[in-house]
mmCIF file of C-alpha atoms in Angstrom:
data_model
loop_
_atom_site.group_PDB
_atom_site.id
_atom_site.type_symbol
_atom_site.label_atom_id
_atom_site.label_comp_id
_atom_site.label_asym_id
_atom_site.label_seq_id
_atom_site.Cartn_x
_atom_site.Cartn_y
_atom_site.Cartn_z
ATOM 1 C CA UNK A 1 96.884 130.169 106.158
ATOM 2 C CA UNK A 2 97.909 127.546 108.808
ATOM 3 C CA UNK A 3 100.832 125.588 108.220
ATOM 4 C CA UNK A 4 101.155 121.868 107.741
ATOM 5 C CA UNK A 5 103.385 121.980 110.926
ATOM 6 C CA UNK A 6 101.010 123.345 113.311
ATOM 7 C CA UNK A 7 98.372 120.505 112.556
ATOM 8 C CA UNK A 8 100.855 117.664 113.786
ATOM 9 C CA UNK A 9 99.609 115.614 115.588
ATOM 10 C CA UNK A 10 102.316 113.993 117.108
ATOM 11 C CA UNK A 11 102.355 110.515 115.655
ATOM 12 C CA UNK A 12 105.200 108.711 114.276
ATOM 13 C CA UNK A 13 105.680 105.632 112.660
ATOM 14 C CA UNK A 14 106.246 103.876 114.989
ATOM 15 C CA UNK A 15 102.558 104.131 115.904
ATOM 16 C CA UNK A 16 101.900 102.843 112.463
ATOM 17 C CA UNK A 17 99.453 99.489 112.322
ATOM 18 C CA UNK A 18 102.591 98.098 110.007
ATOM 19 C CA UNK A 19 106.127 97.904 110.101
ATOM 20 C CA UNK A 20 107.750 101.306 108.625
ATOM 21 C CA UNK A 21 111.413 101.197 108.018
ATOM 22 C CA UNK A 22 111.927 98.576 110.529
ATOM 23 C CA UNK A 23 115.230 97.701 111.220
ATOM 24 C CA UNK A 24 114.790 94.907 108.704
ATOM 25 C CA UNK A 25 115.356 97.843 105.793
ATOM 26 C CA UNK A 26 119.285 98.981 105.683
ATOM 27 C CA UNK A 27 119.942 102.280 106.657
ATOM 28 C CA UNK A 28 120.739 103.908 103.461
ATOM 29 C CA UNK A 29 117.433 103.283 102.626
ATOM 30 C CA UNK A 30 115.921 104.125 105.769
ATOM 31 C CA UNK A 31 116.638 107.705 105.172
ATOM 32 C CA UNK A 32 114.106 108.601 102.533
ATOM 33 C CA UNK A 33 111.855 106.330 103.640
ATOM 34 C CA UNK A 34 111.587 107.818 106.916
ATOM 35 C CA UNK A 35 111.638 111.356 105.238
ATOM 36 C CA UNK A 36 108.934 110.145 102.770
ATOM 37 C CA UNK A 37 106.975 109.060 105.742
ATOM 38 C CA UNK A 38 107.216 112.029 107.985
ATOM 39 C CA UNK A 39 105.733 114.059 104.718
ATOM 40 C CA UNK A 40 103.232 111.979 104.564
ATOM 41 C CA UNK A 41 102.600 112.025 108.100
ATOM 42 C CA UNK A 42 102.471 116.051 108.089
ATOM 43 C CA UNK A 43 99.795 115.907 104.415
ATOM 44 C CA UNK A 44 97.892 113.276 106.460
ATOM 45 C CA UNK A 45 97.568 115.173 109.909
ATOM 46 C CA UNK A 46 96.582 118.043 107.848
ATOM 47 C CA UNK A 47 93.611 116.220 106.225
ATOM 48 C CA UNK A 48 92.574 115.016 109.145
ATOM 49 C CA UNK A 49 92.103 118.371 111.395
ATOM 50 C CA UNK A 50 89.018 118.418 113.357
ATOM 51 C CA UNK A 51 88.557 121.981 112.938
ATOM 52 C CA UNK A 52 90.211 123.256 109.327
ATOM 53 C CA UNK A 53 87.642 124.002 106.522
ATOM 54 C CA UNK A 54 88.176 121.678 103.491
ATOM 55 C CA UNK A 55 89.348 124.781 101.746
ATOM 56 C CA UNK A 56 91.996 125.638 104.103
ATOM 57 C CA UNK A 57 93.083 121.499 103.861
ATOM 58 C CA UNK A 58 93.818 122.188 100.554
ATOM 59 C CA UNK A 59 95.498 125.325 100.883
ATOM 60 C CA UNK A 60 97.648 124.186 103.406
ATOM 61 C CA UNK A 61 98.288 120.656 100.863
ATOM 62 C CA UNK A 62 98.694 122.824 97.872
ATOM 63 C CA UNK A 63 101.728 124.790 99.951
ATOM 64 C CA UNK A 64 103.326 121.352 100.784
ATOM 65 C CA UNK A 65 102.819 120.466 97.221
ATOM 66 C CA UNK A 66 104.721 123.580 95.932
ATOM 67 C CA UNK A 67 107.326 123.794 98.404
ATOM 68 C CA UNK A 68 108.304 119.963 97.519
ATOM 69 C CA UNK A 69 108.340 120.546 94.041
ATOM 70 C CA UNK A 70 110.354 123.678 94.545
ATOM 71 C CA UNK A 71 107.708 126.025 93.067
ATOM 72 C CA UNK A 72 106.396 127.663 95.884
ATOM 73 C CA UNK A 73 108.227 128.924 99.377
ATOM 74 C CA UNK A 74 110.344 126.267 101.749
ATOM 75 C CA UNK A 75 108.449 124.516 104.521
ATOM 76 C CA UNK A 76 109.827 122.485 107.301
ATOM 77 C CA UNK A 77 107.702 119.381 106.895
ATOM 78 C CA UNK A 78 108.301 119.131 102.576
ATOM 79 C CA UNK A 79 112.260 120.071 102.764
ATOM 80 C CA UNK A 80 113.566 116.907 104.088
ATOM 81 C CA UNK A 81 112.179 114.852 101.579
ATOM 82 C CA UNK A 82 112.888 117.299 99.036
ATOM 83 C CA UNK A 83 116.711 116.949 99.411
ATOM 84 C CA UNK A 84 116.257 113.410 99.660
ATOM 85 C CA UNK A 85 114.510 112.913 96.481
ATOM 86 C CA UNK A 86 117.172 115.219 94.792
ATOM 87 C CA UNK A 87 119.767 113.322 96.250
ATOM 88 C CA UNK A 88 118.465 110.169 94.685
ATOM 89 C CA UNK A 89 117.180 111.401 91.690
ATOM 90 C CA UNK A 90 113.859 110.238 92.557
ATOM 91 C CA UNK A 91 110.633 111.658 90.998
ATOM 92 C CA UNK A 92 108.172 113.191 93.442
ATOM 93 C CA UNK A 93 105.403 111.726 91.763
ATOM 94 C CA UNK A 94 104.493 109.311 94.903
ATOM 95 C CA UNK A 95 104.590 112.049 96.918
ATOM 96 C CA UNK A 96 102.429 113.943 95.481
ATOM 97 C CA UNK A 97 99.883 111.195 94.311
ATOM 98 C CA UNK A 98 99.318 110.860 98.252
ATOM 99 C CA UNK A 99 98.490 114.179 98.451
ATOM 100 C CA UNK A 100 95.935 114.470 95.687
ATOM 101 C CA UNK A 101 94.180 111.198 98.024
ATOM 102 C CA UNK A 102 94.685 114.189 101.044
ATOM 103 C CA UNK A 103 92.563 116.683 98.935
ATOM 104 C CA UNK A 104 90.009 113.754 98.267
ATOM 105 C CA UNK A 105 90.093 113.217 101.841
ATOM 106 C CA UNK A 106 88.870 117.234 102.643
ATOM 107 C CA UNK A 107 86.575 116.832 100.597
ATOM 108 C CA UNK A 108 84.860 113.452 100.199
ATOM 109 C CA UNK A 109 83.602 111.600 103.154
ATOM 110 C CA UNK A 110 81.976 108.628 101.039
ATOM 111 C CA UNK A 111 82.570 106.135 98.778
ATOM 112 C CA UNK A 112 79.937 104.590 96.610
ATOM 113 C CA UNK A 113 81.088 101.012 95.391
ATOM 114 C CA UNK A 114 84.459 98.789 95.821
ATOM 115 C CA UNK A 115 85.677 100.550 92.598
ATOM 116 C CA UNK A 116 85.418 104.055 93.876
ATOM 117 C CA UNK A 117 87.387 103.019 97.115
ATOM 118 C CA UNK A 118 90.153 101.135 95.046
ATOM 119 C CA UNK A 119 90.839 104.232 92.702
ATOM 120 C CA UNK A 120 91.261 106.090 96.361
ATOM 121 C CA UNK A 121 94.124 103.710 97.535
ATOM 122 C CA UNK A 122 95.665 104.313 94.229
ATOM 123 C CA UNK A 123 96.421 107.127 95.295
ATOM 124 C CA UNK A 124 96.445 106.602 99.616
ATOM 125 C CA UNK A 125 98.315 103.523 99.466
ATOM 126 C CA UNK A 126 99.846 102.059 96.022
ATOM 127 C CA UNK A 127 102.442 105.523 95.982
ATOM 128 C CA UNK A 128 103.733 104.064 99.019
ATOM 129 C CA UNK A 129 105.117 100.273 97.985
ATOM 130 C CA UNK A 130 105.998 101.858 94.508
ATOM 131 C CA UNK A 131 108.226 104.218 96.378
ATOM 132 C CA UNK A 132 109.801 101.866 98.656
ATOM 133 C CA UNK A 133 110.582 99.598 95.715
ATOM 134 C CA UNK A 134 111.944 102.687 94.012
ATOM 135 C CA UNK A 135 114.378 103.797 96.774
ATOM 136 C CA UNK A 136 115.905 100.469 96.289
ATOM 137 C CA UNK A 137 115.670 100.296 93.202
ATOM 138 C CA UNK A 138 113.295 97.570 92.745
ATOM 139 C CA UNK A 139 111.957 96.901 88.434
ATOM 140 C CA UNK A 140 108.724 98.558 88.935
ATOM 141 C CA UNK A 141 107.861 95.932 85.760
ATOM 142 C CA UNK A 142 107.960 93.146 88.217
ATOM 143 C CA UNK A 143 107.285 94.332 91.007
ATOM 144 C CA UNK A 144 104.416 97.268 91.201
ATOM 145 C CA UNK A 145 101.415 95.293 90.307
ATOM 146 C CA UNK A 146 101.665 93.073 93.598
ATOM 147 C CA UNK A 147 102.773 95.845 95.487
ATOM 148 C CA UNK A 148 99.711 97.829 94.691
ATOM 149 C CA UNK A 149 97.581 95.066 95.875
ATOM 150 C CA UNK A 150 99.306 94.512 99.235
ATOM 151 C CA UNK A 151 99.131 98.305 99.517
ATOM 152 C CA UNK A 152 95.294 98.382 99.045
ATOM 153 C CA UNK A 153 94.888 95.591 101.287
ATOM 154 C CA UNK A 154 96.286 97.842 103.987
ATOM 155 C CA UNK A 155 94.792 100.133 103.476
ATOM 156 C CA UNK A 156 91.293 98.583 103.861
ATOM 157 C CA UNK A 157 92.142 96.757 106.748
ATOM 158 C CA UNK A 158 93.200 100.287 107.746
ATOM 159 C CA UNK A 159 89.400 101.615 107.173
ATOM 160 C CA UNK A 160 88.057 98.712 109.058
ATOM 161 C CA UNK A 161 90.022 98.646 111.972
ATOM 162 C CA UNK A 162 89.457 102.680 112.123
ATOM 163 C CA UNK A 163 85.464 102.443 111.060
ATOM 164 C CA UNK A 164 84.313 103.661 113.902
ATOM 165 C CA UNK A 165 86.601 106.285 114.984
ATOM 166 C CA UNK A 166 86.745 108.207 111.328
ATOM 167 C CA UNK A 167 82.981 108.186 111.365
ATOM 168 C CA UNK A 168 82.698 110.154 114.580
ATOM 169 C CA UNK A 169 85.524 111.810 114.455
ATOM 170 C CA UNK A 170 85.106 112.993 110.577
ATOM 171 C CA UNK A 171 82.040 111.821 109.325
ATOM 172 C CA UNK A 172 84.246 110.223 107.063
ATOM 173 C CA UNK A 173 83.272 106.300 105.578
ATOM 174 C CA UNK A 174 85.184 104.269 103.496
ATOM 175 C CA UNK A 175 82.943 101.353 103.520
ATOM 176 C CA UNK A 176 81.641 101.479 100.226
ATOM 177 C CA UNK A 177 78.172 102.343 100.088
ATOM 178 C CA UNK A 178 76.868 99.162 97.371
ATOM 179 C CA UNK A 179 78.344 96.850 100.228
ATOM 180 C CA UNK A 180 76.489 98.301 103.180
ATOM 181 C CA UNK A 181 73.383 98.203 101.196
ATOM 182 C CA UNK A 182 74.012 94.347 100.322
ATOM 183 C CA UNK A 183 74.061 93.632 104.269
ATOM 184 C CA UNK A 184 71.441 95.882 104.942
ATOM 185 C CA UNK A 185 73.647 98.255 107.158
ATOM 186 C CA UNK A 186 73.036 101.822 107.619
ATOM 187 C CA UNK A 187 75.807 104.542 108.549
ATOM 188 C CA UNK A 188 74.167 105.292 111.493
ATOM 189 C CA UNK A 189 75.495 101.979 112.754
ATOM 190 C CA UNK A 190 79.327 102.957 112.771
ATOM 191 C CA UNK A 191 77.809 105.557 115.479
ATOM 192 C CA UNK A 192 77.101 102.665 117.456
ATOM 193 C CA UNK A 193 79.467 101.392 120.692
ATOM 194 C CA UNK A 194 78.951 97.591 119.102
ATOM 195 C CA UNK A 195 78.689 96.678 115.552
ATOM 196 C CA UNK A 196 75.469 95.543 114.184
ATOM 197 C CA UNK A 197 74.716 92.154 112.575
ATOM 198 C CA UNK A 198 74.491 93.930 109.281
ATOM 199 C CA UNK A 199 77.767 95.548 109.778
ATOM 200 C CA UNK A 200 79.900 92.744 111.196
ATOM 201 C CA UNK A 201 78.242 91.405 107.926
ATOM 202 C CA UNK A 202 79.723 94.401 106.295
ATOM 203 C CA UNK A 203 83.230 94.507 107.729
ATOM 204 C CA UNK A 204 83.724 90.551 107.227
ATOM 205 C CA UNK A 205 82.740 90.730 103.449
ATOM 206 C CA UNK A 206 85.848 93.545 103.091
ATOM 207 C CA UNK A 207 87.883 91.573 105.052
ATOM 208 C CA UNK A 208 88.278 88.736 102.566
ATOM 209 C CA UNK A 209 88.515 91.562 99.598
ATOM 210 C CA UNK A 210 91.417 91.750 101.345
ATOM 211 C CA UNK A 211 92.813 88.603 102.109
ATOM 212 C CA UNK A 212 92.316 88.024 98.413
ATOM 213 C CA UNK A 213 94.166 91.302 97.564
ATOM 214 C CA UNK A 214 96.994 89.847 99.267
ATOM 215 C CA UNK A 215 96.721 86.655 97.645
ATOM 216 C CA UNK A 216 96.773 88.606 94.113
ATOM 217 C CA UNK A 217 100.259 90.546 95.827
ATOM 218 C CA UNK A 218 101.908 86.992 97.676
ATOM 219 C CA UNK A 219 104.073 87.154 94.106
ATOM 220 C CA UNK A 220 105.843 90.684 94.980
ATOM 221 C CA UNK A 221 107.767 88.187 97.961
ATOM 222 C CA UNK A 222 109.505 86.285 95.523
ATOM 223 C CA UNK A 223 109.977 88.964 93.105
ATOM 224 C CA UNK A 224 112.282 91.235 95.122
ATOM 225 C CA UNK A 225 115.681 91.101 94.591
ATOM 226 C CA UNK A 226 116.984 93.151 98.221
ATOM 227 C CA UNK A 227 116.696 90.216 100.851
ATOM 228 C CA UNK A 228 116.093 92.524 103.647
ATOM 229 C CA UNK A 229 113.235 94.300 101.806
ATOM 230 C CA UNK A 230 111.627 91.040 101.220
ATOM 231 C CA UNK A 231 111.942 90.100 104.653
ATOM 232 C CA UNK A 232 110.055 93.332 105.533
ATOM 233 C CA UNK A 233 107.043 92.536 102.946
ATOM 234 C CA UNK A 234 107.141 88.698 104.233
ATOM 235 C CA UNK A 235 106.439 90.370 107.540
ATOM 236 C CA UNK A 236 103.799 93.293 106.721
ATOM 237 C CA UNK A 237 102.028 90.533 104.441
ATOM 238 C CA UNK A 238 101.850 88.308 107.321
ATOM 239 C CA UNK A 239 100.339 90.891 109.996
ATOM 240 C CA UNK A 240 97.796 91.867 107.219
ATOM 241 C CA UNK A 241 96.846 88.514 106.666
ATOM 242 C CA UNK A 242 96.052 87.762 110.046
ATOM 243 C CA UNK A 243 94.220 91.038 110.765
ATOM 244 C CA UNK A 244 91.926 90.193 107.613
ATOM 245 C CA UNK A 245 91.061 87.091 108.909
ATOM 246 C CA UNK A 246 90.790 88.556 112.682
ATOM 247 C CA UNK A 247 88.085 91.655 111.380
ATOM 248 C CA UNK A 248 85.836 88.471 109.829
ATOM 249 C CA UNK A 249 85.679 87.611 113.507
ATOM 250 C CA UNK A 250 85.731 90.639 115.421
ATOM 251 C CA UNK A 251 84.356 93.529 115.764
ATOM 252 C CA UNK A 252 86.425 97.069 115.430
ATOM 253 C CA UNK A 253 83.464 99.194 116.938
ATOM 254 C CA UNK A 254 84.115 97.306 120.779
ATOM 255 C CA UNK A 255 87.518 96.373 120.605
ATOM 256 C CA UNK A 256 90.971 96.896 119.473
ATOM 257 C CA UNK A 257 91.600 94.421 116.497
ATOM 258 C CA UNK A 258 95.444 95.667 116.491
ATOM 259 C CA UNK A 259 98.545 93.343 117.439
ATOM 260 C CA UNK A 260 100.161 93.444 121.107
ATOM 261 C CA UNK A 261 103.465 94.723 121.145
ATOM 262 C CA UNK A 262 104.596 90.875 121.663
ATOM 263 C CA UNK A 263 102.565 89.896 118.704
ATOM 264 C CA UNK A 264 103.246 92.277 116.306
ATOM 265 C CA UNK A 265 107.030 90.978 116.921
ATOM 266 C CA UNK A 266 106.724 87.531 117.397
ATOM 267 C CA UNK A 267 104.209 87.070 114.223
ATOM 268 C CA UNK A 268 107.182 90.190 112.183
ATOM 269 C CA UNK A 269 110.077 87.603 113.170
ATOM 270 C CA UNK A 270 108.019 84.656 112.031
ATOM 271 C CA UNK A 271 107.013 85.450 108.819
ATOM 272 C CA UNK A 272 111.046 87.134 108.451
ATOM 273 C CA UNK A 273 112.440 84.029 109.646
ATOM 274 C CA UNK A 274 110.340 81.950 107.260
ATOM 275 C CA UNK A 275 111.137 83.771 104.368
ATOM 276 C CA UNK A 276 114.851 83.808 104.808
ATOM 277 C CA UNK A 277 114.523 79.889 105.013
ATOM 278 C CA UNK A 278 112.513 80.318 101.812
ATOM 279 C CA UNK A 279 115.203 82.217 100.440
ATOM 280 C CA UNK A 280 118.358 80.450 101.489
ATOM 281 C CA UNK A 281 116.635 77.161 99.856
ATOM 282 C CA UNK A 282 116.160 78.554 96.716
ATOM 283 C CA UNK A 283 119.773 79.549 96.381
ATOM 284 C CA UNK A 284 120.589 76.235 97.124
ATOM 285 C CA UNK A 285 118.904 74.955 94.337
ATOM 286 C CA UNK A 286 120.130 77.423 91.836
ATOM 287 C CA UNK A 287 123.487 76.985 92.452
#
């Protein structure tokens, strides 16, 4: 069986589309955030090999699974976050959520209706706020429910930016198949070097699913009690925001609709800036 480690592919988050443990989060938190992400990063590189069979994905997911949960053999890429977890007395029930969306991701490569695709970033995306918020230790009472609809926004925005590529590259469409039909798209169109009518159509109508995800989440800003957590959300709810509105516009097929280096940081410190205002009034008024 390969091993998780020799399917890296050499990305890191900083490559990520969002912020990941920017230096917005403090360090002791960084720690198993970082080692929550570079698990992920291993599970996800593994379910996205050009040339593994979907049964050897899931072999090679089931030993990660194990050797995190201490009930198989050790690997390199599930240890760190192992020790984390037990140093924290954290559950690895996030974890291990992402990988079940992994397993889905061997062996699925479509996605019927907007329901079908939202029960997949339950377990892609929502494990990943929830774990955040539990690493600082966040009431999941007040605080998952938003979370898990920022989290699918990403996610989405995610799938559209990426439309193209996963289709070539895996055959693999998240666009749910009810919407495509509405617009009178076809697959064979994410083939294409320039989106068709029907899918711009396509892509635009997702879009504002997710702006109005992360309408339904705006609440999980003013819910967190860390500061410099909520500075990080104000920021990766801000870059989503403006992608969602930038993919009704634009189309991912022909060009890059990512942020520049300069934006990414310029529109991060913004939306930080803004909230700490936000924040520093509010404590006025309560005092």
């Amino acid at each position: 069986m390969i091993s998780a480690t020799e399917t890296r592919s050499g990305k890191g988050h900083t490559d990520e589309n969002f912020p990941v443990a920017s230096r917005l989060i403090q360090k002791q938190y960084r720690a198993p955030i970082l080692a929550f992400y570079d698990f992920v990063r291993a599970a996800d590189d593994v379910a996205d090999h050009a040339t593994l069979t979907p049964d050897e994905k899931v072999a090679t997911l089931d030993a990660l699974d194990t050797a995190l949960t201490g009930q198989g053999p050790t690997d390199p890429e599930a240890e760190p976050l192992r020790r984390r977890l037990a140093e924290r007395e954290l559950s690895p029930r996030h974890a291990r959520d992402l990988l079940d969306a992994f397993r889905l991701d061997a062996r699925k490569n479509r996605y019927a209706d907007l329901d079908e695709l939202m029960d997949y970033c339950a377990l892609s995306a929502m494990p990943v706020g929830r774990f955040v918020l539990d690493v600082h230790g966040e009431d999941p009472q007040r605080t998952w429910a938003a979370s898990d609809a920022i989290c699918a926004a990403l996610q989405i925005i995610n799938h559209l930016q990426d439309c193209g590529k996963d289709f070539r590259a895996l055959d693999r469409v998240y666009l749910p198949a009810d919407v495509m039909a509405r617009h009178g798209a076809v697959i064979e169109d994410l083939g294409a070097e320039r989106a068709s009518p029907a899918l711009r159509a396509v892509i635009a109508d997702l879009a504002r699913t997710c702006e109005n995800l992360l309408e339904e989440g705006r609440p999980l800003l003013h819910s967190i009690r860390n500061t410099r957590l909520a500075l990080e959300i104000a920021a990766i709810h801000r870059l989503a925001l403006v992608l969602a509105k930038g993919l009704q516009h634009r189309d991912p097929l022909s060009e890059k609709v990512h942020f520049s280096k300069v934006g990414f940081a310029a529109t991060t410190l913004a939306s930080a800036a803004a909230m700490l205002l936000r924040r520093g009034f509010s404590a006025r008024g309560t005092a």
